Tab-separated table of C-alpha atoms in Angstrom:
chain	number	residue	atom	x	y	z
A	1	MET	CA	133.711	51.644	-9.662
A	2	THR	CA	135.368	50.557	-12.857
A	3	ALA	CA	136.560	46.971	-12.747
A	4	THR	CA	140.267	46.396	-13.060
A	5	GLN	CA	142.574	43.433	-12.790
A	6	ALA	CA	146.181	42.834	-11.892
A	7	ALA	CA	148.077	39.602	-12.380
A	8	VAL	CA	148.952	37.734	-9.194
A	9	ARG	CA	151.559	35.050	-8.640
A	10	HIS	CA	149.724	32.167	-7.048
A	11	ARG	CA	150.908	29.751	-4.415
A	12	PRO	CA	149.333	26.334	-3.855
A	13	LEU	CA	145.654	26.322	-2.942
A	14	ARG	CA	146.232	25.936	0.798
A	15	ALA	CA	149.159	27.848	2.194
A	16	PRO	CA	150.938	26.161	5.147
A	17	HIS	CA	149.437	27.211	8.414
A	18	ALA	CA	149.547	26.332	12.084
A	19	ALA	CA	147.128	24.348	14.176
A	20	PRO	CA	145.268	26.998	16.203
A	21	LEU	CA	146.392	25.774	19.631
A	22	ARG	CA	150.025	25.317	18.601
A	23	SER	CA	150.379	28.921	17.492
A	24	ALA	CA	148.341	30.160	20.473
A	25	ALA	CA	151.160	29.245	22.871
A	26	PRO	CA	153.864	31.475	21.288
A	27	LEU	CA	151.308	34.265	20.984
A	28	LEU	CA	150.535	33.956	24.677
A	29	LEU	CA	154.250	33.926	25.557
A	30	LEU	CA	154.764	37.092	23.525
A	31	GLU	CA	151.849	38.755	25.282
A	32	LEU	CA	153.209	37.647	28.654
A	33	ARG	CA	156.561	39.255	27.832
A	34	ARG	CA	154.995	42.552	26.799
A	35	ASN	CA	152.146	42.778	29.284
A	36	ALA	CA	151.709	45.876	31.439
A	37	MET	CA	150.817	43.906	34.570
A	38	PRO	CA	154.425	43.376	35.804
A	39	TRP	CA	154.917	47.156	35.895
A	40	ILE	CA	152.133	47.540	38.428
A	41	LEU	CA	153.140	44.568	40.599
A	42	PRO	CA	155.558	46.518	42.862
A	43	LEU	CA	152.719	48.878	43.752
A	44	ILE	CA	150.386	45.963	44.473
A	45	ALA	CA	153.122	44.285	46.528
A	46	ALA	CA	153.490	47.418	48.655
A	47	LEU	CA	149.725	47.637	49.089
A	48	PHE	CA	149.576	43.944	49.918
A	49	TRP	CA	152.240	44.394	52.555
A	50	PHE	CA	150.687	47.398	54.250
A	51	ASP	CA	146.996	46.568	53.763
A	52	SER	CA	146.944	42.772	54.030
A	53	TYR	CA	149.977	41.358	55.769
A	54	ARG	CA	150.830	43.916	58.435
A	55	PRO	CA	147.304	44.448	59.794
A	56	SER	CA	146.806	40.659	59.788
A	57	THR	CA	149.697	40.264	62.243
A	58	GLY	CA	147.542	42.130	64.747
A	59	GLN	CA	145.215	39.121	64.769
A	60	ALA	CA	145.746	36.140	67.049
A	61	PRO	CA	148.544	33.864	65.805
A	62	LEU	CA	146.198	31.295	64.285
A	63	TRP	CA	146.396	30.729	60.599
A	64	VAL	CA	142.657	30.078	60.348
A	65	LEU	CA	141.953	33.472	61.825
A	66	ARG	CA	144.563	35.255	59.747
A	67	THR	CA	143.431	33.485	56.624
A	68	PHE	CA	139.865	34.485	57.327
A	69	TRP	CA	140.977	38.053	57.931
A	70	ASN	CA	142.841	38.149	54.598
A	71	MET	CA	140.623	36.022	52.412
A	72	GLY	CA	137.236	35.993	54.099
A	73	GLN	CA	137.272	39.729	54.717
A	74	GLY	CA	138.552	40.197	51.186
A	75	HIS	CA	141.578	42.364	51.946
A	76	THR	CA	143.842	40.609	49.473
A	77	ILE	CA	141.232	40.720	46.726
A	78	ILE	CA	140.606	44.408	47.352
A	79	ASP	CA	144.343	45.046	47.022
A	80	PHE	CA	144.418	43.262	43.677
A	81	GLY	CA	141.014	43.894	42.128
A	82	PRO	CA	141.114	47.528	41.004
A	83	PHE	CA	144.612	47.172	39.561
A	84	VAL	CA	143.846	43.990	37.693
A	85	ALA	CA	140.663	45.500	36.279
A	86	GLY	CA	142.541	48.665	35.322
A	87	VAL	CA	145.410	46.875	33.598
A	88	ALA	CA	142.981	44.521	31.828
A	89	ALA	CA	141.047	47.531	30.519
A	90	TRP	CA	144.305	49.220	29.493
A	91	MET	CA	145.532	46.150	27.640
A	92	GLY	CA	142.115	45.455	26.130
A	93	SER	CA	141.935	48.932	24.656
A	94	ARG	CA	145.419	48.644	23.142
A	95	ASP	CA	144.338	48.207	19.519
A	96	ALA	CA	142.038	51.218	19.685
A	97	ARG	CA	144.608	53.376	21.463
A	98	ARG	CA	147.451	52.442	19.141
A	99	GLY	CA	145.483	52.395	15.895
A	100	THR	CA	146.323	48.782	15.066
A	101	ALA	CA	142.738	47.624	14.592
A	102	ASP	CA	143.046	47.513	10.774
A	103	LEU	CA	146.321	45.612	10.939
A	104	VAL	CA	144.954	43.030	13.350
A	105	THR	CA	141.685	42.691	11.445
A	106	ALA	CA	143.525	41.941	8.191
A	107	THR	CA	145.195	38.873	9.699
A	108	VAL	CA	143.999	35.272	9.564
A	109	ARG	CA	143.141	34.929	13.218
A	110	PRO	CA	139.914	36.598	14.304
A	111	ARG	CA	140.437	39.823	16.191
A	112	PHE	CA	138.835	38.389	19.314
A	113	ALA	CA	141.544	35.686	19.346
A	114	ALA	CA	144.245	38.353	19.539
A	115	GLN	CA	142.318	40.138	22.274
A	116	PHE	CA	141.803	36.859	24.111
A	117	ALA	CA	145.575	36.289	24.145
A	118	THR	CA	146.052	39.787	25.586
A	119	TRP	CA	143.428	39.154	28.262
A	120	ALA	CA	144.820	35.713	29.088
A	121	ALA	CA	148.319	37.119	29.576
A	122	THR	CA	146.974	39.802	31.933
A	123	ALA	CA	144.966	37.207	33.864
A	124	ILE	CA	147.946	34.834	34.144
A	125	TRP	CA	150.151	37.598	35.523
A	126	ALA	CA	147.456	38.655	37.980
A	127	VAL	CA	146.618	35.163	39.220
A	128	GLY	CA	150.292	34.164	39.349
A	129	ALA	CA	151.204	37.253	41.349
A	130	TYR	CA	148.241	36.698	43.672
A	131	LEU	CA	149.301	33.126	44.394
A	132	VAL	CA	152.904	34.192	44.963
A	133	PHE	CA	151.947	37.033	47.308
A	134	VAL	CA	149.546	34.850	49.302
A	135	GLY	CA	152.115	32.028	49.348
A	136	VAL	CA	154.799	34.381	50.657
A	137	MET	CA	152.401	35.698	53.276
A	138	PHE	CA	151.558	32.194	54.495
A	139	GLY	CA	155.229	31.320	54.383
A	140	VAL	CA	155.969	34.262	56.677
A	141	TYR	CA	153.154	33.161	59.002
A	142	ALA	CA	154.683	29.691	59.111
A	143	ASN	CA	158.111	31.090	59.946
A	144	GLN	CA	156.523	33.061	62.758
A	145	GLY	CA	155.606	29.693	64.268
A	146	VAL	CA	151.928	30.183	63.614
A	147	ALA	CA	150.341	26.748	63.213
A	148	GLN	CA	153.002	25.571	60.768
A	149	PRO	CA	151.541	22.056	60.329
A	150	ASN	CA	148.344	23.528	58.977
A	151	VAL	CA	150.192	25.716	56.539
A	152	LEU	CA	151.955	22.634	55.255
A	153	ASN	CA	148.587	20.938	54.989
A	154	ILE	CA	147.364	23.775	52.809
A	155	TYR	CA	150.401	23.491	50.543
A	156	GLY	CA	149.872	19.741	50.327
A	157	LEU	CA	146.219	20.218	49.593
A	158	ALA	CA	146.981	22.693	46.845
A	159	SER	CA	149.085	20.113	45.064
A	160	TRP	CA	146.849	17.150	45.832
A	161	ALA	CA	143.419	18.544	44.946
A	162	PRO	CA	144.100	19.251	41.247
A	163	ALA	CA	145.559	15.767	40.893
A	164	ALA	CA	142.357	14.314	42.298
A	165	GLY	CA	140.285	16.092	39.647
A	166	PRO	CA	141.178	13.824	36.703
A	167	VAL	CA	140.581	10.732	38.838
A	168	TYR	CA	137.034	11.852	39.463
A	169	ALA	CA	136.708	13.026	35.900
A	170	THR	CA	137.385	9.532	34.567
A	171	ALA	CA	134.821	8.044	36.923
A	172	GLN	CA	131.991	10.442	36.345
A	173	ARG	CA	132.465	13.476	34.175
A	174	PHE	CA	130.069	15.962	35.709
A	175	ALA	CA	130.675	14.883	39.285
A	176	ALA	CA	134.353	15.833	39.179
A	177	LEU	CA	134.129	19.413	40.402
A	178	PRO	CA	131.706	18.910	43.321
A	179	ALA	CA	133.520	15.751	44.387
A	180	ALA	CA	136.941	17.429	44.317
A	181	THR	CA	135.548	20.407	46.220
A	182	ARG	CA	133.971	18.110	48.832
A	183	HIS	CA	137.240	16.271	49.277
A	184	ALA	CA	139.184	19.489	49.595
A	185	TRP	CA	136.742	20.743	52.236
A	186	LEU	CA	136.953	17.499	54.164
A	187	ALA	CA	140.738	17.370	53.984
A	188	THR	CA	141.014	20.964	55.220
A	189	HIS	CA	138.749	20.349	58.185
A	190	LEU	CA	140.364	17.054	59.064
A	191	ALA	CA	143.736	18.764	59.062
A	192	ALA	CA	142.379	21.529	61.270
A	193	LEU	CA	140.761	19.039	63.639
A	194	ARG	CA	143.967	17.020	63.869
A	195	SER	CA	145.919	20.071	64.949
A	196	GLY	CA	143.124	21.069	67.293
A	197	GLN	CA	142.577	24.502	65.758
A	198	LEU	CA	139.039	24.038	64.532
A	199	THR	CA	137.759	24.022	68.072
A	200	LEU	CA	139.743	27.125	69.002
A	201	VAL	CA	138.172	29.508	66.528
A	202	GLN	CA	134.511	30.142	65.929
A	203	LEU	CA	134.325	31.968	62.658
A	204	PRO	CA	131.495	34.460	62.323
B	1	MET	CA	153.873	46.756	-9.173
B	2	PHE	CA	150.560	48.488	-9.489
B	3	GLY	CA	150.285	52.160	-8.575
B	4	LEU	CA	147.021	53.615	-7.342
B	5	LEU	CA	147.077	57.365	-7.836
B	6	GLY	CA	144.566	60.007	-6.965
B	7	PRO	CA	143.995	63.241	-5.083
B	8	ASN	CA	143.216	63.304	-1.386
B	9	GLY	CA	139.748	61.936	-0.755
B	10	ALA	CA	139.619	60.004	-4.025
B	11	GLY	CA	138.927	56.741	-2.207
B	12	LYS	CA	142.343	55.086	-2.425
B	13	THR	CA	142.540	54.202	1.244
B	14	SER	CA	138.934	52.960	1.281
B	15	LEU	CA	139.671	50.755	-1.728
B	16	LEU	CA	142.782	49.343	-0.075
B	17	ARG	CA	140.890	48.677	3.167
B	18	VAL	CA	138.277	46.802	1.142
B	19	MET	CA	141.018	44.842	-0.635
B	20	ALA	CA	142.652	44.088	2.722
B	21	THR	CA	139.282	42.631	3.833
B	22	VAL	CA	139.123	45.124	6.688
B	23	ILE	CA	135.783	46.531	5.521
B	24	PRO	CA	133.239	45.002	3.136
B	25	PRO	CA	132.467	46.775	-0.155
B	26	SER	CA	129.395	49.000	0.112
B	27	SER	CA	128.350	47.923	-3.381
B	28	GLY	CA	129.659	45.879	-6.284
B	29	ARG	CA	131.545	42.607	-6.258
B	30	LEU	CA	135.102	41.897	-5.196
B	31	ARG	CA	137.283	38.909	-6.002
B	32	LEU	CA	140.789	38.618	-4.631
B	33	LEU	CA	143.228	35.841	-5.496
B	34	ASP	CA	140.361	34.059	-7.298
B	35	ARG	CA	138.328	33.966	-4.103
B	36	ASP	CA	135.292	35.710	-2.697
B	37	PRO	CA	136.279	37.604	0.461
B	38	GLY	CA	132.625	37.814	1.447
B	39	GLN	CA	132.759	34.209	2.653
B	40	TYR	CA	134.552	33.187	5.829
B	41	GLY	CA	136.731	30.347	4.515
B	42	PRO	CA	137.954	32.101	1.361
B	43	ARG	CA	138.522	35.289	3.360
B	44	ARG	CA	140.869	33.397	5.690
B	45	GLU	CA	142.767	31.990	2.710
B	46	ILE	CA	143.042	35.484	1.204
B	47	ARG	CA	144.331	36.908	4.476
B	48	ARG	CA	146.866	34.108	4.699
B	49	ARG	CA	148.337	35.327	1.385
B	50	LEU	CA	147.969	39.033	2.027
B	51	GLY	CA	150.315	41.709	3.313
B	52	TYR	CA	148.913	45.082	4.311
B	53	LEU	CA	150.526	48.336	5.357
B	54	PRO	CA	147.876	50.880	6.384
B	55	GLN	CA	148.275	54.600	5.847
B	56	GLN	CA	148.529	55.244	9.581
B	57	LEU	CA	150.727	52.467	10.913
B	58	GLY	CA	149.658	51.715	14.447
B	59	TYR	CA	152.266	50.065	16.629
B	60	TYR	CA	152.909	49.065	20.223
B	61	PRO	CA	155.722	51.267	21.568
B	62	SER	CA	156.883	48.727	24.149
B	63	PHE	CA	157.339	45.965	21.559
B	64	THR	CA	160.694	45.445	19.937
B	65	VAL	CA	160.946	45.281	16.152
B	66	ALA	CA	161.248	41.483	16.341
B	67	ASP	CA	158.297	41.197	18.746
B	68	PHE	CA	156.084	43.280	16.497
B	69	VAL	CA	156.874	41.294	13.366
B	70	GLU	CA	156.572	38.002	15.276
B	71	TYR	CA	153.208	39.081	16.674
B	72	PHE	CA	151.797	39.561	13.188
B	73	ALA	CA	153.432	36.387	11.891
B	74	LEU	CA	151.560	34.463	14.585
B	75	LEU	CA	148.311	36.295	13.902
B	76	LYS	CA	148.756	35.370	10.250
B	77	ASP	CA	148.691	31.761	11.425
B	78	MET	CA	152.178	30.881	10.299
B	79	PRO	CA	153.496	27.576	11.659
B	80	PRO	CA	155.383	28.463	14.891
B	81	ALA	CA	158.463	26.514	13.787
B	82	ARG	CA	158.802	28.776	10.747
B	83	VAL	CA	158.179	32.038	12.568
B	84	PRO	CA	161.662	32.892	13.950
B	85	ARG	CA	163.309	32.378	10.572
B	86	ALA	CA	160.594	34.299	8.716
B	87	VAL	CA	160.794	37.169	11.215
B	88	ALA	CA	164.577	37.408	10.882
B	89	ALA	CA	164.328	37.292	7.079
B	90	ALA	CA	161.658	40.018	6.955
B	91	ILE	CA	163.648	42.282	9.270
B	92	GLU	CA	166.814	41.747	7.260
B	93	HIS	CA	164.922	42.449	4.061
B	94	VAL	CA	163.980	45.927	5.253
B	95	GLU	CA	167.539	46.432	6.541
B	96	LEU	CA	166.625	46.684	10.193
B	97	GLY	CA	168.711	43.713	11.337
B	98	ASP	CA	170.721	45.839	13.749
B	99	LYS	CA	167.517	47.262	15.226
B	100	ALA	CA	165.736	43.952	15.758
B	101	ARG	CA	165.948	44.302	19.560
B	102	ALA	CA	165.156	48.021	19.609
B	103	LYS	CA	161.866	49.164	21.087
B	104	LEU	CA	159.512	50.659	18.510
B	105	ARG	CA	159.239	53.873	20.515
B	106	THR	CA	162.901	54.577	19.796
B	107	LEU	CA	162.630	54.366	15.993
B	108	SER	CA	162.329	57.188	13.474
B	109	GLY	CA	159.361	57.568	11.114
B	110	GLY	CA	161.258	56.003	8.218
B	111	MET	CA	162.274	53.014	10.320
B	112	LEU	CA	158.704	52.554	11.513
B	113	ARG	CA	157.505	52.440	7.899
B	114	ARG	CA	160.081	49.727	7.272
B	115	VAL	CA	158.850	47.834	10.327
B	116	GLY	CA	155.384	48.122	8.799
B	117	ILE	CA	156.716	46.635	5.567
B	118	ALA	CA	158.427	43.842	7.517
B	119	GLN	CA	155.190	42.794	9.217
B	120	ALA	CA	153.445	42.928	5.837
B	121	ILE	CA	155.957	40.648	4.077
B	122	VAL	CA	156.694	38.233	6.932
B	123	ASN	CA	154.206	35.680	5.559
B	124	GLU	CA	155.615	35.989	2.008
B	125	PRO	CA	152.339	37.347	0.625
B	126	GLU	CA	151.155	36.937	-2.922
B	127	LEU	CA	149.399	40.276	-2.741
B	128	LEU	CA	150.956	43.215	-0.932
B	129	LEU	CA	148.868	46.320	-0.281
B	130	LEU	CA	150.803	49.442	0.689
B	131	ASP	CA	148.901	52.589	1.549
B	132	GLU	CA	151.009	55.735	1.188
B	133	PRO	CA	154.244	53.915	2.062
B	134	THR	CA	156.422	56.965	1.439
B	135	ALA	CA	154.270	59.496	3.298
B	136	GLY	CA	156.264	61.482	5.822
B	137	LEU	CA	159.656	60.321	4.585
B	138	ASP	CA	162.458	62.674	3.602
B	139	PRO	CA	163.703	62.575	-0.030
B	140	GLU	CA	166.628	60.291	0.760
B	141	GLN	CA	164.407	57.824	2.593
B	142	ARG	CA	161.874	57.934	-0.228
B	143	VAL	CA	164.509	57.044	-2.814
B	144	ALA	CA	165.670	54.131	-0.654
B	145	PHE	CA	162.076	53.083	-0.108
B	146	ARG	CA	161.348	52.987	-3.832
B	147	GLY	CA	164.276	50.600	-4.236
B	148	LEU	CA	162.737	48.376	-1.571
B	149	LEU	CA	159.352	48.529	-3.324
B	150	ARG	CA	160.912	47.506	-6.636
B	151	ASP	CA	162.535	44.571	-4.884
B	152	LEU	CA	159.239	43.533	-3.302
B	153	GLY	CA	157.626	43.751	-6.733
B	154	GLN	CA	159.907	40.918	-7.871
B	155	ARG	CA	158.341	38.550	-5.328
B	156	ALA	CA	154.668	39.547	-5.151
B	157	THR	CA	152.000	41.638	-6.734
B	158	VAL	CA	152.301	44.990	-5.013
B	159	VAL	CA	149.530	47.582	-5.017
B	160	VAL	CA	150.838	50.960	-3.892
B	161	SER	CA	148.434	53.742	-3.096
B	162	THR	CA	149.911	57.212	-3.230
B	163	HIS	CA	149.232	60.780	-4.220
B	164	LEU	CA	152.881	61.287	-5.134
B	165	VAL	CA	153.176	60.675	-8.864
B	166	GLU	CA	156.971	60.387	-8.742
B	167	ASP	CA	156.633	57.224	-6.605
B	168	VAL	CA	154.554	55.626	-9.333
B	169	GLY	CA	156.880	56.741	-12.109
B	170	ALA	CA	159.890	55.320	-10.309
B	171	ALA	CA	158.549	51.971	-9.246
B	172	CYS	CA	155.301	50.904	-10.957
B	173	SER	CA	154.709	49.060	-14.205
B	174	GLU	CA	150.966	49.709	-14.145
B	175	VAL	CA	148.975	52.594	-12.817
B	176	ALA	CA	145.340	53.410	-12.124
B	177	LEU	CA	144.086	56.873	-11.333
B	178	MET	CA	141.110	57.340	-9.024
B	179	ASP	CA	138.876	60.313	-8.545
B	180	VAL	CA	135.742	60.517	-6.387
B	181	GLY	CA	135.674	56.757	-5.872
B	182	LYS	CA	136.060	55.824	-9.539
B	183	ILE	CA	138.968	54.636	-11.633
B	184	VAL	CA	139.325	57.211	-14.380
B	185	PHE	CA	142.517	55.851	-15.922
B	186	HIS	CA	144.221	52.473	-16.128
B	187	GLY	CA	147.417	51.919	-18.075
B	188	THR	CA	151.179	52.201	-17.916
B	189	PRO	CA	153.070	55.234	-16.636
B	190	ALA	CA	154.105	55.892	-20.253
B	191	GLN	CA	150.464	55.990	-21.316
B	192	LEU	CA	149.688	58.390	-18.476
B	193	ILE	CA	152.534	60.628	-19.611
B	194	ALA	CA	151.178	60.521	-23.174
B	195	ARG	CA	147.802	61.785	-21.941
B	196	GLY	CA	149.473	64.970	-20.769
B	197	GLU	CA	151.427	65.706	-23.906
B	198	GLY	CA	150.255	68.671	-25.951
B	199	THR	CA	147.876	69.848	-23.232
B	200	ALA	CA	148.025	72.837	-20.958
B	201	ALA	CA	147.684	70.629	-17.895
B	202	ALA	CA	149.474	71.774	-14.752
B	203	GLY	CA	152.589	69.999	-13.554
B	204	ASP	CA	156.370	70.223	-13.509
B	205	ALA	CA	157.085	66.666	-14.614
B	206	PRO	CA	155.592	64.753	-17.592
B	207	LEU	CA	153.824	62.297	-15.263
B	208	GLU	CA	152.306	65.140	-13.275
B	209	ARG	CA	150.969	66.721	-16.467
B	210	GLY	CA	149.435	63.403	-17.495
B	211	TYR	CA	147.899	63.060	-14.046
B	212	SER	CA	146.425	66.559	-14.195
B	213	ALA	CA	145.138	66.090	-17.748
B	214	VAL	CA	143.346	62.833	-16.925
B	215	LEU	CA	141.812	64.312	-13.787
B	216	ALA	CA	140.667	67.450	-15.632
B	217	ALA	CA	139.095	65.351	-18.393
B	218	ALA	CA	137.344	63.094	-15.860
B	219	ARG	CA	135.958	66.060	-13.944
B	220	ALA	CA	134.756	67.740	-17.135
B	221	THR	CA	132.867	64.559	-18.045
B	222	THR	CA	131.381	64.349	-14.553
B	223	ALA	CA	130.252	67.969	-14.788
B	224	VAL	CA	128.379	67.237	-18.029
B	225	HIS	CA	126.949	63.916	-16.802
B	226	PRO	CA	126.807	64.208	-13.021
B	227	ALA	CA	126.571	60.989	-11.067
B	228	PRO	CA	123.476	60.444	-8.926
B	229	ALA	CA	123.920	62.064	-5.536
B	230	VAL	CA	124.745	59.720	-2.695
B	231	ARG	CA	124.208	61.249	0.686
B	232	SER	CA	125.156	59.797	3.975
B	233	GLY	CA	122.698	59.586	6.840
B	234	TRP	CA	123.679	62.708	8.703
B	235	GLU	CA	123.778	64.754	5.466
B	236	ALA	CA	120.274	63.614	4.584
B	237	GLN	CA	119.003	64.755	7.986
B	238	SER	CA	120.612	68.186	7.897
């Protein structure tokens, strides 16, 4: 090809730009606003209600048993899994479907960073919805008078365990996760023993 | 403003994609903004100063105009504090201020092209690459669009690829004509018009006659001195 030149008005050598993490947050917020996951949540909620909650009320009114039925048997995950995977695939293929690959490629951030933001937004919606649905379900159990103290223990544990992580992390970096897990396990069983439920149920 | 003219299949879009650092050049050497886009660091600096409107503007129908422009401002690594102002300015510049909260799926083709321009100029680029910006627009929209292009040319170096010679005549100070992947003419629109004078080249307007005359001359030269054949993989196998 014949060489050709065109005059260009130059700006200073380094144009102003953002620190990667600082601009990642607004990008993530934008992706959260425009994610497809919220559209599918009513369907998952209905499935959760009919496939997880209602059949679980047929179990004995013990939260350990109901929790095992929901979590251990994987009903709640089964309700979520296919939809989350489907929406993630749908969102991940957005650039190819919409023909924006060239536009995204010609930007400063690597294309995988844009796709990571899309994935992260989908995952945050999915995990957030999962926690809310499970929390509501346990809340309903508690209001049914089913071992309310233990439910409160679980809520307490959920807020206490992450706080314990950094404490362990400062003491010994690589021991943090197993130590926090061990403590969580101990706290759960102590709470169950205190309320006398651990002896009532023999989990398979 | 620099106009890149040529018939369909001349290689205009490929050249612009190379200049936009979307694809690497298959041969030769490319320098953009005094930098080598083949290296990671310089390529990032080039992209920071680049605006690009592809021929087929892809968009996300559920995004609003403001979301779409903001999305690309953030991908262009603009400081977040500057983004809202830059987005509003870009949208105002393309006269879509009243549509800033409209979903992209509700916009007409002409408005979508303007959204494409807005995302291209949001980072105040030094080099703006526009591939067929007036394609698919009605005559009134095209006239308005040329005015916008002239305005953009005051702020940045604009390379416009088109096969519509009237776009170049109306807006560009320099023009290059491509055929079969080669630049066969480089000059001003007046020089291109001069090449068509006194010839029997086809065309209704002086610029069209110049365009046809240059192309005919280039093809006659190629016929006498054909370039070495370059065959792609699947052609070589067939």
